[in-house]
Tab-separated table of C-alpha atoms in Angstrom:
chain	number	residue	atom	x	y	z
A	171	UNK	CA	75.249	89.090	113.827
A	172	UNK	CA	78.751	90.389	112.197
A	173	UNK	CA	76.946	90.216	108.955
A	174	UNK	CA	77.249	93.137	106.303
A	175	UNK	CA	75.100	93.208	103.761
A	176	UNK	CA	75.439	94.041	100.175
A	177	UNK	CA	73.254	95.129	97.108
A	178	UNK	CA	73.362	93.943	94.320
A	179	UNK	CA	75.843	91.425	94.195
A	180	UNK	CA	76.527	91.708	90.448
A	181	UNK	CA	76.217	94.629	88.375
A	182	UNK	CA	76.023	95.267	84.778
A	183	UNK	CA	76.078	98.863	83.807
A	184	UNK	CA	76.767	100.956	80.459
A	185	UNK	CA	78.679	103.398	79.831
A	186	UNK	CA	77.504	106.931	80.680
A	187	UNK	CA	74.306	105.886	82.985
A	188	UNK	CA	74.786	105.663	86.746
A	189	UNK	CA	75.185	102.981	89.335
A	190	UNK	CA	74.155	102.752	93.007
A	191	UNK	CA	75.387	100.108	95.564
A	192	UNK	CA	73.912	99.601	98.611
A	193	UNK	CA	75.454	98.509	102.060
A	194	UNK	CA	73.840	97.638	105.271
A	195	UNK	CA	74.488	96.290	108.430
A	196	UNK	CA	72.588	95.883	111.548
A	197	UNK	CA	75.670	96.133	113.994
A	198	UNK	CA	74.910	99.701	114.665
A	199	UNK	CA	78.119	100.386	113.490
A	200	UNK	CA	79.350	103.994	114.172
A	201	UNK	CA	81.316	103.918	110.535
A	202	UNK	CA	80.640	102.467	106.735
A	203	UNK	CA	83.335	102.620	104.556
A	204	UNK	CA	83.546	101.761	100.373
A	205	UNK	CA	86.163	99.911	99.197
A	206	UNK	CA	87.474	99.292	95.156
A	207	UNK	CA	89.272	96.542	94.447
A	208	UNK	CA	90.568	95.242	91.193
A	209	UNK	CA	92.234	92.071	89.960
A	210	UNK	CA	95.931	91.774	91.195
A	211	UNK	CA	95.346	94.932	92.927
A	212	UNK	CA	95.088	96.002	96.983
A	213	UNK	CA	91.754	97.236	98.038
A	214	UNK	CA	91.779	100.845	97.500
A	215	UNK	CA	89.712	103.171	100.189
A	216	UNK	CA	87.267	105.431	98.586
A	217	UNK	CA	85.690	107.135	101.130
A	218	UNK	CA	83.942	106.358	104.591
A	219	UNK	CA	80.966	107.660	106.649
A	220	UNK	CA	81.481	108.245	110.280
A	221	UNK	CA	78.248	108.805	112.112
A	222	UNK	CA	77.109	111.452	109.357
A	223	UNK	CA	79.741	112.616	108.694
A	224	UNK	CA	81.406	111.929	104.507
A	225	UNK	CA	85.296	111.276	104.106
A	226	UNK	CA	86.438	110.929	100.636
A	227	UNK	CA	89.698	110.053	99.553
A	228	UNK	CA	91.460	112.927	97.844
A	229	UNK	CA	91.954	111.124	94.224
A	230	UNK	CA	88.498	109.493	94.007
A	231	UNK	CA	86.797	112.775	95.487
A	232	UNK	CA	84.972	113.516	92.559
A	233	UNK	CA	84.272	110.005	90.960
A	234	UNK	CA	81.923	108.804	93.701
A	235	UNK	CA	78.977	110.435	95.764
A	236	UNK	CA	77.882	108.474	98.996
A	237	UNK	CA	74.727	109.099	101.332
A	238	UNK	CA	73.958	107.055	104.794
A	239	UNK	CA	70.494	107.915	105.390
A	240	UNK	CA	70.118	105.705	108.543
A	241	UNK	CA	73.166	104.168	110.401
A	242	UNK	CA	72.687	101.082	109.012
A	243	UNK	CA	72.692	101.927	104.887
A	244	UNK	CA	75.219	103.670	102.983
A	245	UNK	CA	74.985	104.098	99.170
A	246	UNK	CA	77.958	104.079	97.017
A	247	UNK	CA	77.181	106.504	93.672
A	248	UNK	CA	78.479	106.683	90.003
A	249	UNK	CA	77.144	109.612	87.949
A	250	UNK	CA	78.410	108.322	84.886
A	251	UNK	CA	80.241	105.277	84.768
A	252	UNK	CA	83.688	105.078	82.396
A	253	UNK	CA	85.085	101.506	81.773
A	254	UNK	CA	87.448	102.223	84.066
A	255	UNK	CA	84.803	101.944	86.978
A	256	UNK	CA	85.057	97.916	85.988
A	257	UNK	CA	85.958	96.367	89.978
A	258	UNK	CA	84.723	94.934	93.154
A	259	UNK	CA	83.322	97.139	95.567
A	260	UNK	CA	83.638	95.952	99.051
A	261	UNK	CA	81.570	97.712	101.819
A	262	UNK	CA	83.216	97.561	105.481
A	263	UNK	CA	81.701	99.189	108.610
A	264	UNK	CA	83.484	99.467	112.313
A	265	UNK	CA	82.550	100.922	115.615
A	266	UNK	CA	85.168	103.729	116.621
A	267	UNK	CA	83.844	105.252	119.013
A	268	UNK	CA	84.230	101.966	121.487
A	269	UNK	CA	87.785	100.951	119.966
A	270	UNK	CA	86.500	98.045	118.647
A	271	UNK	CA	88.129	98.903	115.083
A	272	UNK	CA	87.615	95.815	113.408
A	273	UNK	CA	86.106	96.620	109.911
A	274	UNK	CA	84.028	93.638	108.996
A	275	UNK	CA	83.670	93.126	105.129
A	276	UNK	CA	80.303	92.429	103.038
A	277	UNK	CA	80.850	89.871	100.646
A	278	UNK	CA	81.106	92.982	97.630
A	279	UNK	CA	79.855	93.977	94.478
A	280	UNK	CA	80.770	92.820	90.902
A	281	UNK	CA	80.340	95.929	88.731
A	282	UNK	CA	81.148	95.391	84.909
A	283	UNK	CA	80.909	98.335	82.825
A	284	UNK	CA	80.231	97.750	78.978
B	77	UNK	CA	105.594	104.999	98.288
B	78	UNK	CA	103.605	102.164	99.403
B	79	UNK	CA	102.915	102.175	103.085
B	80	UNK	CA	101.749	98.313	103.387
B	81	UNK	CA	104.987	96.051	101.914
B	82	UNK	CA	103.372	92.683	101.526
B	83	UNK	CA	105.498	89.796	101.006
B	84	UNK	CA	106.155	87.655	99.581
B	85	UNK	CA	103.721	88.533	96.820
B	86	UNK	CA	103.437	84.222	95.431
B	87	UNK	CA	104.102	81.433	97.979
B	88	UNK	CA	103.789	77.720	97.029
B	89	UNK	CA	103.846	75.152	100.078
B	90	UNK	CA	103.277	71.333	100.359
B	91	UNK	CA	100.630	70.313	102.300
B	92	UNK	CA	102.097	69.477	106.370
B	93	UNK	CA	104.835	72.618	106.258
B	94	UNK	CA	104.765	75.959	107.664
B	95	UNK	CA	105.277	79.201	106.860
B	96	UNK	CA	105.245	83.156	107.247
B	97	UNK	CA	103.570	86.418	105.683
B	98	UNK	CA	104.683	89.637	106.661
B	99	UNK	CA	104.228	93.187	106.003
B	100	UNK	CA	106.270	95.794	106.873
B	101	UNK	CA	104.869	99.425	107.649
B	102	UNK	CA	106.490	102.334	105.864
B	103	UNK	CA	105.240	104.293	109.342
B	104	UNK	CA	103.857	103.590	112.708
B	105	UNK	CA	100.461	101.725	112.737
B	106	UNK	CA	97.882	101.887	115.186
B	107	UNK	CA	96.538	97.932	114.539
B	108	UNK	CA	96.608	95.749	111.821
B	109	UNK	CA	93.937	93.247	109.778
B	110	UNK	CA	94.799	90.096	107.915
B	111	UNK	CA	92.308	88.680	105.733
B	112	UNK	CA	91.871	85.795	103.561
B	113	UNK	CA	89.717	86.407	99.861
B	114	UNK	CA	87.485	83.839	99.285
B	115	UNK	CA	86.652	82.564	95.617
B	116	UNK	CA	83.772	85.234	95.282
B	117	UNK	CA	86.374	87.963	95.779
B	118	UNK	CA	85.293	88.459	99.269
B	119	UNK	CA	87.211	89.247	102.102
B	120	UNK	CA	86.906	87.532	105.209
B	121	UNK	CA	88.735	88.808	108.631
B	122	UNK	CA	91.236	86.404	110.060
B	123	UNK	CA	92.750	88.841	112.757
B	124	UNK	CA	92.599	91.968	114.451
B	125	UNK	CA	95.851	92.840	116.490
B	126	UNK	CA	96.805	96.530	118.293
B	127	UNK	CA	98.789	94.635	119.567
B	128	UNK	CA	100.702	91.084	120.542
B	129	UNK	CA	99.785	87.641	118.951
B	130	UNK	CA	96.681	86.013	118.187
B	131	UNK	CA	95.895	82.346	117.097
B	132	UNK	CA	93.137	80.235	116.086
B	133	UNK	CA	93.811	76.714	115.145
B	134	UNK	CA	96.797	76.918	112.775
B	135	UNK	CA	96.806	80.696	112.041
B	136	UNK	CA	99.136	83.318	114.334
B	137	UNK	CA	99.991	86.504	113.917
B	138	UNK	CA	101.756	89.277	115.359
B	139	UNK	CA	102.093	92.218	115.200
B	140	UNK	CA	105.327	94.366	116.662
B	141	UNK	CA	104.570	96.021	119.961
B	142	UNK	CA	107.669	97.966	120.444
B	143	UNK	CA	107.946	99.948	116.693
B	144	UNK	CA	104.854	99.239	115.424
B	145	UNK	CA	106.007	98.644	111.645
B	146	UNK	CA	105.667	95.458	110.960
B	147	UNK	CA	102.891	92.508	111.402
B	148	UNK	CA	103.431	88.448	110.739
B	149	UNK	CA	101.151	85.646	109.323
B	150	UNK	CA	102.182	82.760	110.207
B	151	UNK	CA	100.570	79.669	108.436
B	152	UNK	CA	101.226	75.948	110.770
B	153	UNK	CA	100.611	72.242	109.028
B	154	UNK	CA	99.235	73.814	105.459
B	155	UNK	CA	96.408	72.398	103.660
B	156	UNK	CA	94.409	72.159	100.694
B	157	UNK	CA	92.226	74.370	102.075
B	158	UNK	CA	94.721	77.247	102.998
B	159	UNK	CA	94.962	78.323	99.309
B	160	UNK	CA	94.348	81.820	98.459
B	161	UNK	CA	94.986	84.800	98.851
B	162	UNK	CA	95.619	87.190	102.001
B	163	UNK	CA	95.564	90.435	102.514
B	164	UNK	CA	97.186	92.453	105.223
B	165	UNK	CA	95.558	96.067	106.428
B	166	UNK	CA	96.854	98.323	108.457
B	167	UNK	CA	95.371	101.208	110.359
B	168	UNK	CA	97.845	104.791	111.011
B	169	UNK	CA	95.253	106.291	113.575
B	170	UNK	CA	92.153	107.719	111.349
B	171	UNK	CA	90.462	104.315	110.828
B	172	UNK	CA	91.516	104.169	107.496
B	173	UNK	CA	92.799	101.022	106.245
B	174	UNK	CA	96.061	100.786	103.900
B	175	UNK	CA	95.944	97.549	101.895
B	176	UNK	CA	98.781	95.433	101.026
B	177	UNK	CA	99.177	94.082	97.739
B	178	UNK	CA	98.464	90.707	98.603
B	179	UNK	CA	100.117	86.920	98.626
B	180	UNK	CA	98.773	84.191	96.290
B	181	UNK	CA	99.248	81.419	98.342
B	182	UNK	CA	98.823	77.690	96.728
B	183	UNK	CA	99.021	74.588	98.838
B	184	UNK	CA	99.817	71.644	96.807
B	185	UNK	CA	99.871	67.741	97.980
């Protein structure tokens, strides 16, 4: 099963109040990474979880908060969400430490900030 | 600048011709990933390549062995169906994926 999972699928969220998106997959994937993607736009990298370990992206460091508390979920966190938080999200995870670098894509999150 | 140059960024085909994506790498990549998005925004995987060519049915790519800097799509017999748009990824050692900025691609009868 290459499937990765993805929670909620649409998301409607004011101003101000926080979001959380889940991921999960059940590849026992070594690595989870979040994804932003806007219309017209490439698919930006926000940050990635290998094993336990939390990358974040230098110019989204302190816009999103992540936790993994298992291998197979990883969060995606919005303290406050701004209009400008209005994209796709699109969860990936990979197994590195075999090579096999393929990042296989859940089907994303809609989040619309009012 | 950019390391992922996708192009070209709109393509329109009739259905039964062929045709080529490419990106070119700004610096050495480790692999490269071309996807197609589906209508939900989704991204589905089309090919992984460190390295060589892969097909499957009328789909190839490649990606340059020697430098490393630059990857091909190419699209055989287009149909209906092909319309969309792809993405191509590439990967400059940390597992981090650089994005192109996509081609629109719109298969007409």
């Amino acid at each position: 099963d290459t499937t990765v999972k993805q929670n909620p699928r649409y998301k409607l969220a004011r101003v101000g109040k926080p979001v959380n998106l889940i991921c999960s997959q059940t590849m026992n994937h070594d690595t989870m990474y979040w994804y932003q993607k806007k219309p017209n736009q490439a698919p930006k990298l926000l940050l990635f979880y290998y094993d336990k370990i939390l990358n974040r992206e230098a110019d989204t460091f302190e816009k999103f908060q992540s936790s993994r508390p298992n291998n197979s979920f990883c969060s995606l966190y919005i303290g406050s969400a701004g209009l400008e938080y209005s994209a796709m999200y699109l969860c990936a995870s990979s197994r590195v430490d075999r090579g096999q670098d393929t990042q296989y894509f859940g089907p994303g999150t809609r989040l619309l900030v009012l | 600048g950019d390391q992922v140059e996708q192009s070209p960024s709109a393509l329109s085909l009739h259905e039964g011709t062929d045709s080529a994506l490419r990106c070119n790498f700004t610096t050495t990549m480790r692999s490269v990933q071309w996807f197609r998005q589906n209508s939900r925004g989704s991204l589905i995987s089309l090919f992984y390549l460190a390295s060589g060519t892969k097909e499957n049915g009328r789909l190839k790519s490649a990606f340059d062995s020697k430098e490393r800097r630059y990857s091909t799509l190419h699209i055989r017999d287009a149909q209906l169906e092909d319309s969309g748009t792809y993405f191509c990824a590439a990967d400059s050692g940390y597992n981090k994926l650089t994005f192109g900025k996509g081609t629109v691609l719109l298969v007409s009868p």
